[in-house]
PDB file of C-alpha atoms in Angstrom:
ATOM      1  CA  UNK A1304       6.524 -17.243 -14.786  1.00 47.00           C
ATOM      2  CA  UNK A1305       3.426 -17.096 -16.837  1.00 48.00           C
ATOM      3  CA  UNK A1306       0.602 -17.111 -14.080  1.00 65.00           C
ATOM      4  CA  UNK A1307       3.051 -13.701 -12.974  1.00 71.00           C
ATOM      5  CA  UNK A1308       2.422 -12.011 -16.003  1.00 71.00           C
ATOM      6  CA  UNK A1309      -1.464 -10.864 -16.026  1.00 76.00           C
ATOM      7  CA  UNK A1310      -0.357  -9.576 -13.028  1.00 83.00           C
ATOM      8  CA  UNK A1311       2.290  -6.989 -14.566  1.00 81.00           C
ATOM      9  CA  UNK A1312       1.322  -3.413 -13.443  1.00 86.00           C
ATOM     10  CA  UNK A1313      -1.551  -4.433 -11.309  1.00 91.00           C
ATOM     11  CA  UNK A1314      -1.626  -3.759  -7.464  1.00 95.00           C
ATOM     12  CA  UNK A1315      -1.790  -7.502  -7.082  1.00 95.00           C
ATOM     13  CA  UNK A1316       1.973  -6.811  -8.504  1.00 95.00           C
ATOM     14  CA  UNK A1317       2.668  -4.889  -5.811  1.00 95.00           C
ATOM     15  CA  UNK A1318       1.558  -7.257  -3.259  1.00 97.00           C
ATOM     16  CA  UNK A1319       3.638 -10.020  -4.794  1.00 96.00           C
ATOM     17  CA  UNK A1320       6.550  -8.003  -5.063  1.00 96.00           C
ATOM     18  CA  UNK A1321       6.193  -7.450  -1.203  1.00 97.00           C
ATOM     19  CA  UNK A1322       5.557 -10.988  -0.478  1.00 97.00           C
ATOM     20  CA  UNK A1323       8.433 -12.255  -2.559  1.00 96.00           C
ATOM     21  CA  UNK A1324      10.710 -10.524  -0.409  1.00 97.00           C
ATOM     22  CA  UNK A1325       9.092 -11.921   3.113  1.00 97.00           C
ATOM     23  CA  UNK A1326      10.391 -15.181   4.575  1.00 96.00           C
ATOM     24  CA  UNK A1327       7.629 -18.030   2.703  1.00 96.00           C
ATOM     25  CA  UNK A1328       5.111 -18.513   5.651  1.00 96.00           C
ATOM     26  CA  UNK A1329       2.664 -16.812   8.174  1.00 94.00           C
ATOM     27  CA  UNK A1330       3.226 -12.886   6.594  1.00 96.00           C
ATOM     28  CA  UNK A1331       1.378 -10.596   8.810  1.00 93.00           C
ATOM     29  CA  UNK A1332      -0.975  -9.177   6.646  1.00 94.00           C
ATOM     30  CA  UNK A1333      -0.986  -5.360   8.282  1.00 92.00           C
ATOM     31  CA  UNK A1334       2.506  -5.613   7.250  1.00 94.00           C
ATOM     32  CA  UNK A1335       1.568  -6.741   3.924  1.00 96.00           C
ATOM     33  CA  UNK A1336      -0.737  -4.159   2.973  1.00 97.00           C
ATOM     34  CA  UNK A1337       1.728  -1.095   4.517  1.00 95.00           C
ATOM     35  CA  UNK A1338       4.313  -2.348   2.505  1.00 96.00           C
ATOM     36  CA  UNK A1339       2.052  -2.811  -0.579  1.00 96.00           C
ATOM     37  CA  UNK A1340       1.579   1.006  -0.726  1.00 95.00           C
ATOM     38  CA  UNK A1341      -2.174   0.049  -1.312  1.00 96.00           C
ATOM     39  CA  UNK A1342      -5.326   1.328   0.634  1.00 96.00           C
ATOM     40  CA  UNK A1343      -7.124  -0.814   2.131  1.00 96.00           C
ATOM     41  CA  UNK A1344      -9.560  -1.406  -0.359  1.00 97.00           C
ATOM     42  CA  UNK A1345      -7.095  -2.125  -3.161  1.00 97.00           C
ATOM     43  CA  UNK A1346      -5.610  -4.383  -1.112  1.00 97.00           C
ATOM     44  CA  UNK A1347      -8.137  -6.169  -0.195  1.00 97.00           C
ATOM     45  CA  UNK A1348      -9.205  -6.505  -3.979  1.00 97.00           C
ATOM     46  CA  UNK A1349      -5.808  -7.767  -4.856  1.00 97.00           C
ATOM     47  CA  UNK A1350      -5.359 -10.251  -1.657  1.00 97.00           C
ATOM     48  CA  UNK A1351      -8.699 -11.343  -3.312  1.00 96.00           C
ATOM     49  CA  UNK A1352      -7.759 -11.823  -6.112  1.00 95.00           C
ATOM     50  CA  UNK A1353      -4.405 -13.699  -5.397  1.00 95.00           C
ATOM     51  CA  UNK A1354      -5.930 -16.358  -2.961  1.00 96.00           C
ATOM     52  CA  UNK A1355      -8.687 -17.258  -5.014  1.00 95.00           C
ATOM     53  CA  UNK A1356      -6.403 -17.773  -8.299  1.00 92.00           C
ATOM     54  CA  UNK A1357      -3.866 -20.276  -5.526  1.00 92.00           C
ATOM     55  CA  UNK A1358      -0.877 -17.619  -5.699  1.00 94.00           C
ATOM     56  CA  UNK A1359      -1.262 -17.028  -2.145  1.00 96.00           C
ATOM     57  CA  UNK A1360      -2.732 -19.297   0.609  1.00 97.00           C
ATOM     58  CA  UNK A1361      -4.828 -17.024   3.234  1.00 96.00           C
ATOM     59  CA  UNK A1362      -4.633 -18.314   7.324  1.00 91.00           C
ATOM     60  CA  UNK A1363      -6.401 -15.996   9.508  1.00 86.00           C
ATOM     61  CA  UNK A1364      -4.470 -12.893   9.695  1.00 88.00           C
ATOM     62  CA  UNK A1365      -1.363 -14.232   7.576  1.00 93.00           C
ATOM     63  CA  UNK A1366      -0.781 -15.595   4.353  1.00 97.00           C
ATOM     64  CA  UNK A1367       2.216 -17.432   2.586  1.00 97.00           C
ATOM     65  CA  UNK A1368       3.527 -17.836  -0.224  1.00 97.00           C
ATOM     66  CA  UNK A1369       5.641 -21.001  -2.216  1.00 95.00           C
ATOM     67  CA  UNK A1370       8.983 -20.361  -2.639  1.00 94.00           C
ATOM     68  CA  UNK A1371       9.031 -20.920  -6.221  1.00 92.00           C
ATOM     69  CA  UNK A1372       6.723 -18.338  -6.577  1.00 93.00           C
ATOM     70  CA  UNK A1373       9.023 -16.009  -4.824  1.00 95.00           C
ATOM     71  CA  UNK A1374      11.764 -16.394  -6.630  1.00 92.00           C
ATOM     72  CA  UNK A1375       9.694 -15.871 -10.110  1.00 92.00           C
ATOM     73  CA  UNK A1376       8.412 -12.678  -8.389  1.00 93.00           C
ATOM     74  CA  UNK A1377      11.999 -11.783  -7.789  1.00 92.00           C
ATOM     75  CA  UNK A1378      12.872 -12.540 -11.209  1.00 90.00           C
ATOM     76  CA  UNK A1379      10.210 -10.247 -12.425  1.00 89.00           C
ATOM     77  CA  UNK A1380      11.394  -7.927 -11.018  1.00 90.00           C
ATOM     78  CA  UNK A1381      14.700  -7.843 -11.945  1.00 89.00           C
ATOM     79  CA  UNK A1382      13.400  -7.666 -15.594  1.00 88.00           C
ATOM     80  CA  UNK A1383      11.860  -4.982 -14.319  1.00 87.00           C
ATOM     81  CA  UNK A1384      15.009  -2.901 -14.002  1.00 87.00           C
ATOM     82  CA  UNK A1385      17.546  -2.010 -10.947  1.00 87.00           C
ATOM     83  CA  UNK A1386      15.048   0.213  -8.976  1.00 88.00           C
ATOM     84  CA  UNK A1387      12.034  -2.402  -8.598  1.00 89.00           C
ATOM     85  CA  UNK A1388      13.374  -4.572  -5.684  1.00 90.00           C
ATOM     86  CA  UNK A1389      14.860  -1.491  -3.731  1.00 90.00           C
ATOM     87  CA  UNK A1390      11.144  -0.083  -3.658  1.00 91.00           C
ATOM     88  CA  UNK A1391       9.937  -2.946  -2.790  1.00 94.00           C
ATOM     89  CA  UNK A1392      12.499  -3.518  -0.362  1.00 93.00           C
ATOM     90  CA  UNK A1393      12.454  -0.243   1.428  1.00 93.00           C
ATOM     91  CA  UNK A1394       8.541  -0.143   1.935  1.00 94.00           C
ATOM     92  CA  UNK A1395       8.933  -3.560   3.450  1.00 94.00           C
ATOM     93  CA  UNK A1396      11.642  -2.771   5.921  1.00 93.00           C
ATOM     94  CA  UNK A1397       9.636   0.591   6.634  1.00 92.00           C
ATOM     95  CA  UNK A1398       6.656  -1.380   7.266  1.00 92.00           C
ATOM     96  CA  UNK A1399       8.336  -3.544   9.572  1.00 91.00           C
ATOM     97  CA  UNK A1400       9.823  -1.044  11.747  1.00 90.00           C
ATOM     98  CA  UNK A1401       6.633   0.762  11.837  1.00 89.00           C
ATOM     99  CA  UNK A1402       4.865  -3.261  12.868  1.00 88.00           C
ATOM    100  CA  UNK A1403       7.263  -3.448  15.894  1.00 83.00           C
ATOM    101  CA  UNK A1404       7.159  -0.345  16.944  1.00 83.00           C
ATOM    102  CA  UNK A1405       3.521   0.076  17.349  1.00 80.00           C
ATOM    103  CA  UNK A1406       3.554  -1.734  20.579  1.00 74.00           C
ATOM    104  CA  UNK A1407      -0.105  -0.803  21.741  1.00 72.00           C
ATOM    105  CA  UNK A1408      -1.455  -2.746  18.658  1.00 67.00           C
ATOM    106  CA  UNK A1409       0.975  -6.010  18.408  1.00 58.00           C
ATOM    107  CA  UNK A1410       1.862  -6.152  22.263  1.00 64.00           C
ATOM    108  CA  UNK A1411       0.961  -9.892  22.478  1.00 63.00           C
ATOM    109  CA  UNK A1412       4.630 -11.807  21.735  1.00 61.00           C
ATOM    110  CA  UNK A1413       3.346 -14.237  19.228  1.00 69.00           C
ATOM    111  CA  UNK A1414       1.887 -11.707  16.671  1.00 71.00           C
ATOM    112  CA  UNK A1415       5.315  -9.732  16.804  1.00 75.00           C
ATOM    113  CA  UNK A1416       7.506 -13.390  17.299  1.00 79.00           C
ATOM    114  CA  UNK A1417       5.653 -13.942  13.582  1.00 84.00           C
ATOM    115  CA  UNK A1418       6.789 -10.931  11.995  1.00 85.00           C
ATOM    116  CA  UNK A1419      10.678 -12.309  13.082  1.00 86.00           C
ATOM    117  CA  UNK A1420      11.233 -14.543   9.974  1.00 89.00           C
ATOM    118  CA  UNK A1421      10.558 -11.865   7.970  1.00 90.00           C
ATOM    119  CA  UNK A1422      12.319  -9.487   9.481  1.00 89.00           C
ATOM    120  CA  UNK A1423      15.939 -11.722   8.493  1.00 88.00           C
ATOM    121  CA  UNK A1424      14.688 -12.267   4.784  1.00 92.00           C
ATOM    122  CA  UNK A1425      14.021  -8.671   4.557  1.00 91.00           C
ATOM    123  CA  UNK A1426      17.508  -7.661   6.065  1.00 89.00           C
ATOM    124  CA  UNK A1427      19.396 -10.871   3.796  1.00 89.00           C
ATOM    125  CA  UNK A1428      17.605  -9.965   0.530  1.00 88.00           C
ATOM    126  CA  UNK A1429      19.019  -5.803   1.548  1.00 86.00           C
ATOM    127  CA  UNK A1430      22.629  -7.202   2.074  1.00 82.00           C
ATOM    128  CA  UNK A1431      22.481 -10.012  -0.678  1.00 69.00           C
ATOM    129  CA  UNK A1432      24.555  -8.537  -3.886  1.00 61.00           C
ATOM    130  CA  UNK A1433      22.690  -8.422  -6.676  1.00 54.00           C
ATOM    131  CA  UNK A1434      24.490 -10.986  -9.194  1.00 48.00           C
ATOM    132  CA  UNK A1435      24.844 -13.642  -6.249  1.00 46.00           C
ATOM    133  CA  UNK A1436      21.020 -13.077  -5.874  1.00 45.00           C
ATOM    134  CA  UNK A1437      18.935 -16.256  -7.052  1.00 48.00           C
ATOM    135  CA  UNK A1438      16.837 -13.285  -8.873  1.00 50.00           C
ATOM    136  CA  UNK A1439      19.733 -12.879 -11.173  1.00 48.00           C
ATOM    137  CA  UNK A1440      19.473 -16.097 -12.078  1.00 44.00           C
ATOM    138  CA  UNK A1441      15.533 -16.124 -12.582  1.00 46.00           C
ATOM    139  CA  UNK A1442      15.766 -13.075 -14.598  1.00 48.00           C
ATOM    140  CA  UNK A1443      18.163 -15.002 -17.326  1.00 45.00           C
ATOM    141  CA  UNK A1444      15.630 -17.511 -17.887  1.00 46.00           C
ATOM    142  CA  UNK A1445      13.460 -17.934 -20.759  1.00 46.00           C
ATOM    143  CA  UNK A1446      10.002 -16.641 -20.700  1.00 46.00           C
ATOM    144  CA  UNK A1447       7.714 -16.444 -23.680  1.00 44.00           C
ATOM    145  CA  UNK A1448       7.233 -12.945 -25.420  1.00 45.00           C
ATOM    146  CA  UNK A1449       4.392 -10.975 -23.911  1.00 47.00           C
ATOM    147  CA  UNK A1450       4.549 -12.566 -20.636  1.00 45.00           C
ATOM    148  CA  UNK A1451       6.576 -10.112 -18.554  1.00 46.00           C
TER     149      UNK A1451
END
């Protein structure tokens, strides 16, 4: 969890938090920045900033993200307290309504058939209880002081 921490507070933060809740691979990066809360701008800053340091890997007009690093995102944010998934959560699943719905813009079937994947981790990680959550679990382990 320590290449999470200069990240605390940052709007690469809130880019990770999004991403940690998306299924690993190919997220649609207009649904990435929505969901980030971030203009454009910032966004692109932080998207930046997070493929050239290796936290995310950037393919066209996705990127993805290793599972591990999910589930130390996730575990941030559990330190965080009870209300920092939930954001997270509910800009995500707004985002994604808002992706499919715009059908002028993502009318071709394998730009929305991408979005799918993380459409189920989205819904799972909204019906997963919180102590059965592999989060939980991140949260309880040791990290050095400073580092959150």
């Amino acid at each position: 969890m320590l290449f999470i921490a200069p990240y605390a507070g940052t709007p690469e933060m809130a880019v990770l938090d999004v991403a940690a809740l998306c299924a690993p691979d190919e997220i649609v990066l207009d649904v990435l920045r929505e969901a980030s809360g971030l203009e454009a701008e910032a966004f692109g800053v932080a998207l930046g900033e997070l493929v050239s340091a290796g936290v995310l890997q950037l393919y066209n007009h996705s990127v993805n993200i290793r599972r591990l690093t999910q589930v130390s995102v996730r575990g941030h944010m559990a330190r965080r307290g009870p209300a920092a998934k939930p954001a997270a959560l509910t800009r995500l699943l707004e985002s994604l309504v808002a992706f499919f719905a715009d059908t002028v813009r993502n009318e071709f079937a394998p730009r929305r058939t991408t979005a799918i994947p993380h459409v189920d981790a989205a819904v799972g990680h909204a019906s997963a209880r919180p102590r059965d959550a592999v989060e939980g679990a991140a949260a309880l382990l040791p990290h050095p002081r400073g580092t959150e």
